Amino acid sequence: MINEYGLTFLMALVIVVVATPISIRLAKQWGAIAYPGGRHIHSRPIPRLGGLGLYAAFWITTLATQAWSENIWGLFIGSSIIVTVGIWDDIHEIRPLYKLYWQIAAASVLIFFDFSMKFISLPFIDGLINFEHLGLSAIGIILMLFWVVALVNTVNVSDGLDGLAAGICFIVAILLFWSAHRINEVPAAHLTLALAGALLGFLFFNFPPARVFMGDSGSMFLGYIIGGISIMGLLKTATILGLVFPLVVLGMPVTDLTFAIIRRKLRGQSIAMADRGHLHHRLLDAGFTQRQAVLLMYGISACFGMAAVLGAKGLWVSALVVLFLVFAILITILMRRTDKLDVFGRRHSK
């Protein structure tokens, strides 16, 4: 017998399977097409409005299965703004700075719906860091804004191969469900399962070779929802799961984004300037196929998730060992000189 959680998961999966072909047709009508060339590695034009299907599946499922609280309304309004901006970017392409302004605006919506990092808990520190008691409520709000915008861009960076961002976020959603269920945060648990179901269904169309890309409408939506849910369900809880758990679960794209910022700074470029120095580019340049690279990065994400679970259970030594090993693998790949790129992502000849 399917329980309420199972129903949430299956409903989102079925809806996205129906909605994604509609989003493909809309992408073709509106001109939201990713053409080959430049940094793109696909060989034929691909519709890139898959985020619409993810958005529809997630929110229709949430509407049907959840009593809408103030927090959920905030997520809905803010994510609607971020998806609208993403759709416009998928069709017309927005300058990175303008896109950042809209990301901050969408994150700011949450302030009016009781989203704030009022307190956080950190490993190896007894008790909570309570910003309200310290008279530093503004710090909690600023951290919340930074957290959401950072996750929006972290997921956006990971969307470089067919099925990559969707698969990573599926792993993240399942692990966040485990965490929310463990601390009895029922609304957050349902939201994470709605997200997981939508992502699994979307992978039917997006796993290599992809028939549709999620586009910025999808990647920014996913980052926004993951950031919002982690605040809504975890950061308000007096446990060590709060800030550390989602951060570790997203360890691979966070590391990739950090290296990208450092790499671009060392080259004197804007941190918003795209390049071919990302983890997935290096794997492809090392001879992996798209599918092999995606599956390897799923495995790396799962290892980060394992470390997060071990840490949540208080097994910090084991968690740190896993993190050390997986970071060693990541840094080795990111610093590896290939036939096409040096360690800073610059092209060179043999």
Short mmCIF file of C-alpha atoms in Angstrom, two decimals:
data_model
loop_
_atom_site.label_atom_id
_atom_site.label_comp_id
_atom_site.label_asym_id
_atom_site.label_seq_id
_atom_site.Cartn_x
_atom_site.Cartn_y
_atom_site.Cartn_z
CA MET A 1 0.00 0.00 0.00
CA ILE A 2 1.37 3.41 -0.99
CA ASN A 3 1.63 5.83 1.92
CA GLU A 4 1.36 9.62 1.69
CA TYR A 5 5.04 10.01 0.91
CA GLY A 6 4.84 7.46 -1.90
CA LEU A 7 1.81 9.23 -3.34
CA THR A 8 3.66 12.56 -3.37
CA PHE A 9 6.62 11.00 -5.18
CA LEU A 10 4.53 9.15 -7.79
CA MET A 11 2.24 12.10 -8.47
CA ALA A 12 5.19 14.39 -9.24
CA LEU A 13 6.77 11.72 -11.45
CA VAL A 14 3.60 11.18 -13.50
CA ILE A 15 2.92 14.91 -13.89
CA VAL A 16 6.43 15.68 -15.15
CA VAL A 17 6.21 12.84 -17.69
CA VAL A 18 3.06 14.50 -19.05
CA ALA A 19 4.30 18.09 -18.72
CA THR A 20 7.78 17.71 -20.25
CA PRO A 21 6.59 16.96 -23.83
CA ILE A 22 4.42 20.09 -23.54
CA SER A 23 7.44 22.12 -22.47
CA ILE A 24 9.36 20.74 -25.47
CA ARG A 25 6.65 21.97 -27.84
CA LEU A 26 6.59 25.37 -26.15
CA ALA A 27 10.39 25.63 -26.39
CA LYS A 28 10.19 25.07 -30.15
CA GLN A 29 7.41 27.64 -30.53
CA TRP A 30 9.18 30.27 -28.41
CA GLY A 31 12.65 29.68 -29.81
CA ALA A 32 14.18 28.36 -26.58
CA ILE A 33 16.66 26.12 -28.39
CA ALA A 34 20.27 25.27 -27.52
CA TYR A 35 22.27 25.10 -30.75
CA PRO A 36 25.60 23.26 -31.13
CA GLY A 37 28.85 25.20 -31.01
CA GLY A 38 30.94 27.18 -28.56
CA ARG A 39 31.11 25.50 -25.16
CA HIS A 40 28.12 23.30 -26.03
CA ILE A 41 29.00 19.68 -26.68
CA HIS A 42 25.74 18.44 -28.19
CA SER A 43 25.64 17.92 -31.94
CA ARG A 44 22.04 18.91 -32.73
CA PRO A 45 19.59 21.61 -31.62
CA ILE A 46 17.91 20.70 -28.31
CA PRO A 47 14.88 22.41 -26.71
CA ARG A 48 15.87 23.94 -23.37
CA LEU A 49 12.68 24.73 -21.51
CA GLY A 50 12.47 21.57 -19.40
CA GLY A 51 12.35 23.67 -16.27
CA LEU A 52 8.70 24.41 -17.02
CA GLY A 53 7.83 20.72 -16.62
CA LEU A 54 9.75 20.50 -13.34
CA TYR A 55 8.04 23.61 -12.03
CA ALA A 56 4.56 22.36 -13.00
CA ALA A 57 5.10 18.89 -11.53
CA PHE A 58 6.49 20.18 -8.26
CA TRP A 59 3.83 22.80 -7.60
CA ILE A 60 0.80 20.84 -8.83
CA THR A 61 1.87 17.98 -6.56
CA THR A 62 2.40 20.34 -3.65
CA LEU A 63 -0.98 21.97 -4.24
CA ALA A 64 -2.70 18.57 -4.26
CA THR A 65 -0.93 17.02 -1.26
CA GLN A 66 -0.04 19.84 1.16
CA ALA A 67 -1.80 22.42 3.28
CA TRP A 68 -0.09 25.61 2.15
CA SER A 69 1.71 27.34 4.98
CA GLU A 70 3.29 30.78 4.94
CA ASN A 71 6.62 29.19 4.06
CA ILE A 72 5.20 27.28 1.10
CA TRP A 73 3.55 30.44 -0.26
CA GLY A 74 6.91 32.20 -0.05
CA LEU A 75 8.62 29.38 -1.96
CA PHE A 76 5.90 29.43 -4.59
CA ILE A 77 6.07 33.19 -5.24
CA GLY A 78 9.87 33.34 -5.16
CA SER A 79 10.33 30.27 -7.37
CA SER A 80 7.75 31.64 -9.83
CA ILE A 81 9.89 34.76 -10.20
CA ILE A 82 13.07 32.74 -10.68
CA VAL A 83 11.43 30.46 -13.27
CA THR A 84 10.06 33.44 -15.20
CA VAL A 85 13.54 34.96 -15.32
CA GLY A 86 14.93 31.59 -16.38
CA ILE A 87 12.40 31.23 -19.20
CA TRP A 88 13.28 34.70 -20.48
CA ASP A 89 16.98 33.80 -20.31
CA ASP A 90 16.41 30.50 -22.14
CA ILE A 91 14.72 32.42 -24.97
CA HIS A 92 16.62 35.72 -25.13
CA GLU A 93 19.70 35.27 -22.86
CA ILE A 94 20.12 37.76 -20.02
CA ARG A 95 23.40 39.35 -19.01
CA PRO A 96 24.85 37.59 -15.91
CA LEU A 97 24.68 40.71 -13.74
CA TYR A 98 20.99 41.30 -14.50
CA LYS A 99 20.30 37.66 -13.78
CA LEU A 100 22.04 38.01 -10.41
CA TYR A 101 19.83 41.01 -9.55
CA TRP A 102 16.72 38.94 -10.23
CA GLN A 103 18.10 36.03 -8.20
CA ILE A 104 18.59 38.35 -5.23
CA ALA A 105 15.09 39.79 -5.74
CA ALA A 106 13.54 36.30 -5.79
CA ALA A 107 15.47 35.31 -2.66
CA SER A 108 14.39 38.55 -0.96
CA VAL A 109 10.74 37.50 -1.33
CA LEU A 110 11.37 34.84 1.31
CA ILE A 111 12.08 37.51 3.93
CA PHE A 112 8.36 38.39 3.94
CA PHE A 113 7.37 34.76 4.55
CA ASP A 114 9.35 34.08 7.73
CA PHE A 115 12.49 32.70 6.08
CA SER A 116 15.66 33.54 7.95
CA MET A 117 18.64 31.75 9.45
CA LYS A 118 17.55 32.66 12.97
CA PHE A 119 20.03 30.22 14.40
CA ILE A 120 22.48 27.65 13.09
CA SER A 121 24.31 24.70 14.56
CA LEU A 122 27.79 23.67 13.51
CA PRO A 123 29.86 20.51 14.05
CA PHE A 124 32.14 20.33 17.09
CA ILE A 125 30.33 23.31 18.67
CA ASP A 126 27.94 22.76 21.58
CA GLY A 127 24.64 24.59 21.42
CA LEU A 128 23.36 27.02 18.82
CA ILE A 129 24.52 30.28 17.33
CA ASN A 130 21.32 32.28 17.85
CA PHE A 131 21.39 35.53 15.88
CA GLU A 132 18.16 36.85 17.38
CA HIS A 133 19.37 36.47 20.97
CA LEU A 134 22.61 38.18 19.98
CA GLY A 135 20.65 41.08 18.48
CA LEU A 136 21.93 40.18 15.02
CA SER A 137 18.71 39.32 13.18
CA ALA A 138 19.97 41.12 10.07
CA ILE A 139 22.88 38.66 9.91
CA GLY A 140 20.41 35.77 9.69
CA ILE A 141 18.58 37.44 6.81
CA ILE A 142 21.80 38.22 4.93
CA LEU A 143 22.99 34.63 5.36
CA MET A 144 19.65 33.35 4.08
CA LEU A 145 19.88 35.52 0.96
CA PHE A 146 23.47 34.46 0.32
CA TRP A 147 22.56 30.79 0.87
CA VAL A 148 19.67 30.78 -1.62
CA VAL A 149 21.49 32.78 -4.31
CA ALA A 150 24.61 30.63 -3.89
CA LEU A 151 22.62 27.42 -4.35
CA VAL A 152 20.84 28.84 -7.41
CA ASN A 153 24.23 29.43 -9.03
CA THR A 154 25.75 26.20 -7.75
CA VAL A 155 23.09 24.09 -9.45
CA ASN A 156 23.29 26.30 -12.54
CA VAL A 157 27.01 25.56 -12.84
CA SER A 158 26.40 21.81 -12.55
CA ASP A 159 24.04 21.84 -15.55
CA GLY A 160 26.74 21.09 -18.13
CA LEU A 161 26.01 17.56 -19.35
CA ASP A 162 22.85 15.66 -20.25
CA GLY A 163 21.20 14.50 -17.04
CA LEU A 164 23.90 15.88 -14.75
CA ALA A 165 22.09 18.58 -12.77
CA ALA A 166 18.87 16.55 -12.64
CA GLY A 167 20.65 13.46 -11.33
CA ILE A 168 22.70 15.36 -8.75
CA CYS A 169 19.62 17.20 -7.51
CA PHE A 170 17.70 13.90 -7.35
CA ILE A 171 20.39 12.53 -5.02
CA VAL A 172 20.26 15.76 -3.00
CA ALA A 173 16.45 15.62 -2.75
CA ILE A 174 16.46 12.01 -1.53
CA LEU A 175 19.08 12.79 1.10
CA LEU A 176 17.23 15.91 2.23
CA PHE A 177 14.07 13.79 2.50
CA TRP A 178 15.96 11.36 4.74
CA SER A 179 17.16 14.24 6.88
CA ALA A 180 13.76 15.96 7.10
CA HIS A 181 11.97 12.68 7.88
CA ARG A 182 14.55 11.87 10.55
CA ILE A 183 13.78 15.08 12.42
CA ASN A 184 10.04 14.81 11.73
CA GLU A 185 9.81 17.86 9.46
CA VAL A 186 6.82 16.52 7.52
CA PRO A 187 6.20 19.49 5.14
CA ALA A 188 9.86 19.61 4.13
CA ALA A 189 9.85 15.83 3.65
CA HIS A 190 6.89 16.04 1.25
CA LEU A 191 8.48 18.90 -0.67
CA THR A 192 11.74 17.01 -1.12
CA LEU A 193 9.88 13.93 -2.36
CA ALA A 194 7.84 16.02 -4.80
CA LEU A 195 11.14 17.38 -6.10
CA ALA A 196 12.71 13.90 -6.27
CA GLY A 197 9.73 12.46 -8.18
CA ALA A 198 9.74 15.32 -10.67
CA LEU A 199 13.49 14.91 -11.24
CA LEU A 200 13.32 11.15 -11.75
CA GLY A 201 10.55 11.57 -14.31
CA PHE A 202 12.48 14.37 -16.03
CA LEU A 203 15.52 12.11 -16.37
CA PHE A 204 13.50 9.92 -18.76
CA PHE A 205 13.86 12.82 -21.21
CA ASN A 206 17.15 14.33 -20.04
CA PHE A 207 19.52 11.40 -19.45
CA PRO A 208 22.07 11.15 -22.26
CA PRO A 209 21.28 11.41 -25.08
CA ALA A 210 18.92 14.19 -23.94
CA ARG A 211 15.73 15.11 -25.77
CA VAL A 212 15.35 18.29 -23.71
CA PHE A 213 17.53 20.46 -21.48
CA MET A 214 16.19 21.95 -18.26
CA GLY A 215 17.71 25.33 -19.17
CA ASP A 216 18.22 28.14 -16.68
CA SER A 217 14.50 27.95 -15.94
CA GLY A 218 15.15 24.50 -14.49
CA SER A 219 18.57 24.82 -12.90
CA MET A 220 17.76 28.09 -11.12
CA PHE A 221 14.40 26.68 -9.98
CA LEU A 222 16.09 23.60 -8.51
CA GLY A 223 18.72 25.64 -6.67
CA TYR A 224 16.05 27.98 -5.31
CA ILE A 225 13.81 25.17 -4.07
CA ILE A 226 16.68 23.21 -2.51
CA GLY A 227 17.92 26.36 -0.79
CA GLY A 228 14.45 27.27 0.46
CA ILE A 229 13.57 23.77 1.68
CA SER A 230 16.85 23.43 3.54
CA ILE A 231 16.08 26.65 5.42
CA MET A 232 12.43 25.79 5.95
CA GLY A 233 12.94 22.23 7.15
CA LEU A 234 16.44 21.97 8.51
CA LEU A 235 17.91 25.29 9.57
CA LYS A 236 15.02 25.96 11.94
CA THR A 237 15.80 22.76 13.78
CA ALA A 238 18.15 22.63 16.74
CA THR A 239 20.28 19.85 15.28
CA ILE A 240 23.66 19.59 13.69
CA LEU A 241 21.95 18.75 10.40
CA GLY A 242 21.13 22.39 9.75
CA LEU A 243 23.77 24.15 7.68
CA VAL A 244 26.30 21.36 7.26
CA PHE A 245 24.04 18.63 5.83
CA PRO A 246 22.84 20.32 2.62
CA LEU A 247 26.25 21.93 2.11
CA VAL A 248 28.04 18.56 2.23
CA VAL A 249 25.40 16.86 0.07
CA LEU A 250 26.07 19.51 -2.60
CA GLY A 251 29.82 19.17 -2.11
CA MET A 252 30.68 18.34 -5.71
CA PRO A 253 29.03 21.32 -7.48
CA VAL A 254 30.14 23.61 -4.61
CA THR A 255 33.75 22.50 -5.12
CA ASP A 256 33.46 22.90 -8.89
CA LEU A 257 32.01 26.41 -8.49
CA THR A 258 34.73 27.38 -5.99
CA PHE A 259 37.46 26.24 -8.37
CA ALA A 260 35.78 28.13 -11.21
CA ILE A 261 35.79 31.38 -9.20
CA ILE A 262 39.45 30.93 -8.23
CA ARG A 263 40.42 29.98 -11.78
CA ARG A 264 38.73 33.02 -13.31
CA LYS A 265 40.17 35.38 -10.71
CA LEU A 266 43.69 34.11 -11.37
CA ARG A 267 43.12 34.68 -15.08
CA GLY A 268 41.82 38.20 -14.45
CA GLN A 269 38.37 37.34 -15.78
CA SER A 270 34.92 38.07 -14.44
CA ILE A 271 33.71 35.26 -12.21
CA ALA A 272 30.52 35.22 -14.33
CA MET A 273 32.46 34.46 -17.53
CA ALA A 274 31.89 30.90 -18.73
CA ASP A 275 34.82 28.65 -19.62
CA ARG A 276 35.69 25.01 -20.30
CA GLY A 277 37.48 24.34 -17.03
CA HIS A 278 34.61 22.69 -15.15
CA LEU A 279 34.78 19.16 -13.82
CA HIS A 280 32.58 17.72 -16.57
CA HIS A 281 34.69 19.40 -19.28
CA ARG A 282 37.85 17.89 -17.84
CA LEU A 283 36.31 14.41 -17.73
CA LEU A 284 35.27 14.70 -21.37
CA ASP A 285 38.71 15.97 -22.35
CA ALA A 286 40.22 13.00 -20.49
CA GLY A 287 38.34 10.63 -22.82
CA PHE A 288 35.14 9.84 -20.91
CA THR A 289 31.87 9.69 -22.83
CA GLN A 290 29.01 11.91 -21.69
CA ARG A 291 27.24 8.97 -20.05
CA GLN A 292 30.41 7.77 -18.30
CA ALA A 293 31.19 11.27 -17.02
CA VAL A 294 27.62 11.73 -15.75
CA LEU A 295 27.59 8.37 -13.96
CA LEU A 296 30.99 9.08 -12.39
CA MET A 297 29.74 12.44 -11.12
CA TYR A 298 26.61 10.77 -9.74
CA GLY A 299 28.94 8.46 -7.81
CA ILE A 300 30.96 11.38 -6.46
CA SER A 301 27.75 13.11 -5.35
CA ALA A 302 26.59 9.91 -3.66
CA CYS A 303 29.90 9.79 -1.75
CA PHE A 304 29.35 13.34 -0.53
CA GLY A 305 25.86 12.26 0.50
CA MET A 306 27.30 9.31 2.41
CA ALA A 307 29.61 11.67 4.28
CA ALA A 308 26.64 13.90 5.15
CA VAL A 309 24.66 10.95 6.50
CA LEU A 310 27.63 9.74 8.56
CA GLY A 311 28.04 13.24 9.99
CA ALA A 312 24.32 13.44 10.78
CA LYS A 313 24.64 10.20 12.74
CA GLY A 314 27.56 11.65 14.70
CA LEU A 315 30.20 9.51 12.96
CA TRP A 316 32.41 12.48 12.19
CA VAL A 317 35.68 10.58 11.83
CA SER A 318 34.18 8.30 9.18
CA ALA A 319 32.56 11.30 7.48
CA LEU A 320 35.85 13.17 7.35
CA VAL A 321 37.65 10.12 5.89
CA VAL A 322 35.07 9.87 3.10
CA LEU A 323 35.27 13.62 2.47
CA PHE A 324 39.06 13.52 2.34
CA LEU A 325 39.03 10.72 -0.24
CA VAL A 326 36.37 12.29 -2.43
CA PHE A 327 37.99 15.74 -2.27
CA ALA A 328 41.30 14.14 -3.29
CA ILE A 329 39.60 12.65 -6.35
CA LEU A 330 37.88 15.92 -7.22
CA ILE A 331 40.98 18.07 -6.87
CA THR A 332 43.04 15.59 -8.89
CA ILE A 333 40.55 15.84 -11.74
CA LEU A 334 40.19 19.62 -11.51
CA MET A 335 43.96 20.20 -11.44
CA ARG A 336 44.73 17.65 -14.16
CA ARG A 337 46.34 19.04 -17.29
CA THR A 338 44.62 17.61 -20.36
CA ASP A 339 45.45 17.73 -24.05
CA LYS A 340 43.16 20.74 -24.39
CA LEU A 341 43.32 22.66 -21.12
CA ASP A 342 45.85 23.63 -18.50
CA VAL A 343 44.94 23.71 -14.80
CA PHE A 344 43.40 27.17 -15.22
CA GLY A 345 41.12 26.12 -18.06
CA ARG A 346 43.27 27.79 -20.76
CA ARG A 347 43.64 26.15 -24.13
CA HIS A 348 47.15 25.21 -25.23
CA SER A 349 48.81 23.25 -27.97
CA LYS A 350 50.68 20.00 -27.49
#
